[in-house]
Short mmCIF file of C-alpha atoms in Angstrom, two decimals:
data_model
loop_
_atom_site.label_atom_id
_atom_site.label_comp_id
_atom_site.label_asym_id
_atom_site.label_seq_id
_atom_site.Cartn_x
_atom_site.Cartn_y
_atom_site.Cartn_z
CA MET A 1 21.59 -12.43 8.92
CA ALA A 2 25.31 -12.49 8.13
CA GLY A 3 26.05 -14.13 4.80
CA ARG A 4 22.39 -14.23 3.76
CA ILE A 5 21.71 -13.68 0.05
CA LEU A 6 18.51 -11.78 -0.74
CA THR A 7 16.29 -13.28 -3.44
CA LEU A 8 13.22 -12.38 -5.45
CA GLY A 9 11.45 -15.15 -7.29
CA GLY A 10 14.19 -17.58 -6.28
CA MET A 11 16.88 -15.50 -8.01
CA SER A 12 19.85 -14.22 -6.06
CA ILE A 13 20.65 -10.55 -6.34
CA ASP A 14 23.90 -11.27 -8.16
CA LYS A 15 21.97 -13.07 -10.95
CA ARG A 16 19.46 -10.24 -11.37
CA GLU A 17 21.83 -7.98 -13.33
CA ILE A 18 22.06 -10.59 -16.10
CA TRP A 19 18.30 -11.19 -15.93
CA VAL A 20 17.49 -7.44 -16.17
CA GLY A 21 19.88 -7.13 -19.11
CA ASN A 22 18.07 -9.98 -20.85
CA ILE A 23 14.67 -8.32 -20.30
CA PHE A 24 16.06 -5.04 -21.67
CA ASN A 25 17.43 -6.76 -24.78
CA ARG A 26 14.07 -8.45 -25.38
CA VAL A 27 12.33 -5.07 -25.13
CA LYS A 28 14.82 -3.47 -27.55
CA THR A 29 14.32 -6.32 -30.05
CA LEU A 30 10.53 -5.96 -29.84
CA LEU A 31 10.74 -2.19 -30.33
CA GLU A 32 12.50 -2.71 -33.66
CA GLU A 33 9.04 -3.68 -34.99
CA PHE A 34 7.82 -0.17 -34.11
CA ALA A 35 10.87 1.88 -35.13
CA ASP A 36 9.14 3.46 -38.13
CA LEU A 37 6.46 4.81 -35.77
CA GLY A 38 8.93 6.77 -33.66
CA ILE A 39 9.09 4.23 -30.83
CA ALA A 40 12.42 3.94 -29.00
CA THR A 41 14.04 3.23 -25.67
CA CYS A 42 17.36 4.14 -24.08
CA SER A 43 20.49 2.84 -25.78
CA SER A 44 21.70 0.92 -22.74
CA LEU A 45 20.90 0.26 -19.12
CA CYS A 46 22.41 2.65 -16.62
CA ALA A 47 25.67 1.24 -15.33
CA THR A 48 27.73 2.51 -12.45
CA THR A 49 30.76 4.56 -13.44
CA LEU A 50 33.75 6.11 -11.72
CA LYS A 51 31.75 9.30 -11.17
CA ASN A 52 28.52 7.81 -9.80
CA SER A 53 29.81 4.95 -7.64
CA TYR A 54 32.68 3.27 -5.92
CA VAL A 55 32.17 -0.18 -7.48
CA ARG A 56 32.00 0.34 -11.23
CA GLY A 57 30.51 -1.50 -14.17
CA GLN A 58 27.37 -2.92 -12.58
CA VAL A 59 23.77 -2.33 -13.54
CA PHE A 60 21.30 -1.59 -10.77
CA PRO A 61 19.53 -4.97 -10.71
CA PHE A 62 15.90 -3.89 -11.12
CA ILE A 63 13.81 -3.40 -14.24
CA ASN A 64 13.53 0.28 -15.15
CA ILE A 65 12.97 0.68 -18.91
CA PRO A 66 11.51 3.77 -20.62
CA ILE A 67 9.72 3.60 -23.97
CA ARG A 68 9.21 6.81 -25.92
CA TYR A 69 6.89 7.78 -28.75
CA ASN A 70 8.02 10.71 -30.89
CA GLU A 71 10.62 11.67 -28.26
CA GLN A 72 8.06 11.77 -25.43
CA GLU A 73 7.34 9.26 -22.67
CA LEU A 74 4.82 6.57 -23.63
CA LEU A 75 5.46 3.50 -21.45
CA GLY A 76 7.63 2.66 -18.52
CA LEU A 77 8.38 -0.85 -17.27
CA TYR A 78 9.69 -1.04 -13.72
CA GLU A 79 9.65 -3.21 -10.64
CA TYR A 80 8.94 -0.72 -7.90
CA PHE A 81 8.49 2.92 -6.97
CA GLY A 82 9.24 3.17 -3.27
CA ASP A 83 6.37 2.73 -0.83
CA GLN A 84 3.79 3.97 -3.35
CA LEU A 85 4.27 0.97 -5.69
CA PRO A 86 6.26 -1.61 -3.72
CA LEU A 87 8.34 -4.48 -5.06
CA GLU A 88 5.98 -7.45 -5.53
CA GLU A 89 6.56 -11.14 -6.04
CA GLU A 90 3.63 -11.44 -8.50
CA ASN A 91 3.83 -8.30 -10.66
CA ILE A 92 5.90 -5.53 -12.17
CA TYR A 93 4.47 -2.17 -13.20
CA CYS A 94 3.82 -0.61 -16.58
CA ASP A 95 2.98 3.08 -16.81
CA VAL A 96 1.02 4.19 -19.85
CA VAL A 97 1.32 7.91 -20.51
CA ILE A 98 -1.45 9.86 -22.19
CA GLN A 99 0.69 12.50 -23.83
CA ALA A 100 -2.16 14.97 -24.42
CA ILE A 101 -2.55 15.21 -20.63
CA TYR A 102 0.97 14.50 -19.39
CA TYR A 103 2.52 17.17 -21.62
CA ALA A 104 -0.41 19.61 -21.52
CA GLU A 105 0.70 23.15 -20.84
CA HIS A 106 -2.18 25.47 -21.56
CA LEU A 107 -5.34 23.55 -20.71
CA THR A 108 -8.01 24.90 -18.44
CA GLU A 109 -9.04 22.85 -15.43
CA GLU A 110 -12.26 21.88 -17.24
CA GLU A 111 -10.41 20.80 -20.41
CA LEU A 112 -8.01 18.74 -18.33
CA LEU A 113 -10.83 17.03 -16.43
CA ASN A 114 -12.61 16.24 -19.72
CA LEU A 115 -9.44 14.70 -21.19
CA GLU A 116 -8.86 12.67 -18.02
CA ALA A 117 -12.42 11.33 -18.17
CA LYS A 118 -11.92 10.37 -21.82
CA ALA A 119 -8.59 8.66 -21.02
CA LYS A 120 -10.07 6.74 -18.09
CA GLY A 121 -12.85 5.59 -20.43
CA LEU A 122 -10.26 4.30 -22.92
CA PHE A 123 -8.59 2.27 -20.16
CA GLU A 124 -11.95 0.89 -18.99
CA THR A 125 -12.89 -0.09 -22.57
CA ARG A 126 -9.67 -2.11 -22.77
CA GLN A 127 -10.45 -3.64 -19.37
CA TRP A 128 -7.00 -2.73 -18.11
CA GLY A 129 -6.90 -2.77 -14.34
CA VAL A 130 -5.46 0.65 -13.58
CA VAL A 131 -3.73 0.70 -10.18
CA GLN A 132 -3.53 4.49 -10.21
CA PHE A 133 -4.14 7.33 -12.66
CA GLU A 134 -2.34 10.56 -11.98
CA GLY A 135 -1.24 13.47 -14.17
CA GLY A 136 -2.01 11.65 -17.41
CA MET A 137 -0.18 8.49 -16.39
CA ALA A 138 -1.95 5.19 -15.71
CA THR A 139 -0.15 2.44 -13.83
CA LEU A 140 -0.93 -1.14 -14.80
CA THR A 141 0.49 -4.38 -13.47
CA VAL A 142 2.08 -7.08 -15.61
CA GLU A 143 2.46 -10.59 -14.26
CA ARG A 144 6.07 -11.20 -13.32
CA ALA A 145 5.76 -14.81 -14.58
CA LEU A 146 5.40 -13.43 -18.14
CA LEU A 147 8.92 -11.99 -18.01
CA ASP A 148 10.46 -15.41 -18.37
CA SER A 149 8.10 -16.67 -21.05
CA ASN A 150 7.34 -16.00 -24.70
CA GLY A 151 4.14 -14.30 -23.54
CA PHE A 152 6.10 -11.22 -22.43
CA GLU A 153 6.67 -9.94 -25.95
CA ASP A 154 3.02 -10.56 -26.87
CA LYS A 155 1.80 -8.69 -23.78
CA LEU A 156 4.16 -5.76 -24.34
CA ARG A 157 3.30 -5.61 -28.06
CA ASP A 158 -0.40 -5.47 -27.17
CA ILE A 159 0.05 -2.73 -24.56
CA LEU A 160 2.30 -0.75 -26.89
CA THR A 161 -0.07 -1.02 -29.87
CA GLN A 162 -3.04 0.06 -27.80
CA ALA A 163 -1.09 2.89 -26.14
CA ILE A 164 -0.24 4.27 -29.58
CA GLU A 165 -3.91 4.02 -30.61
CA MET A 166 -4.89 5.84 -27.42
CA GLN A 167 -2.53 8.72 -28.27
CA ALA A 168 -4.27 9.16 -31.62
CA ALA A 169 -7.72 9.06 -29.99
CA MET A 170 -6.69 11.63 -27.40
CA ARG A 171 -5.15 13.97 -30.01
CA GLN A 172 -8.48 14.02 -31.83
CA GLU A 173 -10.16 14.90 -28.55
CA GLY A 174 -7.61 17.55 -27.51
#
């Protein structure tokens, strides 16, 4: 075990920081197309600093990118979430938030169940394989192979466009 370098997809852990930074920059460039709609992400990836680490200046080498719509969560791209959504060789995860449910404060149990049924119907109509749906957030998988191809931007653009449309449909319902 001594001296062994861990890999994922044939990439050593020390190369992942550059790779994650590249994915983040591609996402930021794509989101420029949607800027007039109130779509944004964080300004930079979280890097270690003097206050939060001993070794400074490195980015935690896993995808973890938020996308917001009108200052609220809309999508999240990430590689794992502990044991619940483990790190996979084939896929990463993409959460799609239904804001009318996720940010609901004063809905009755019946109203919430009706909105959830409507949201689940919207996901089924789009034939998106939802891994889990909880609290107004649906988790999808995205093929990891897309991350290193031109198809990544097309896939993300499609998910993003449809997620925005879903928000409008759910606002009419709510």
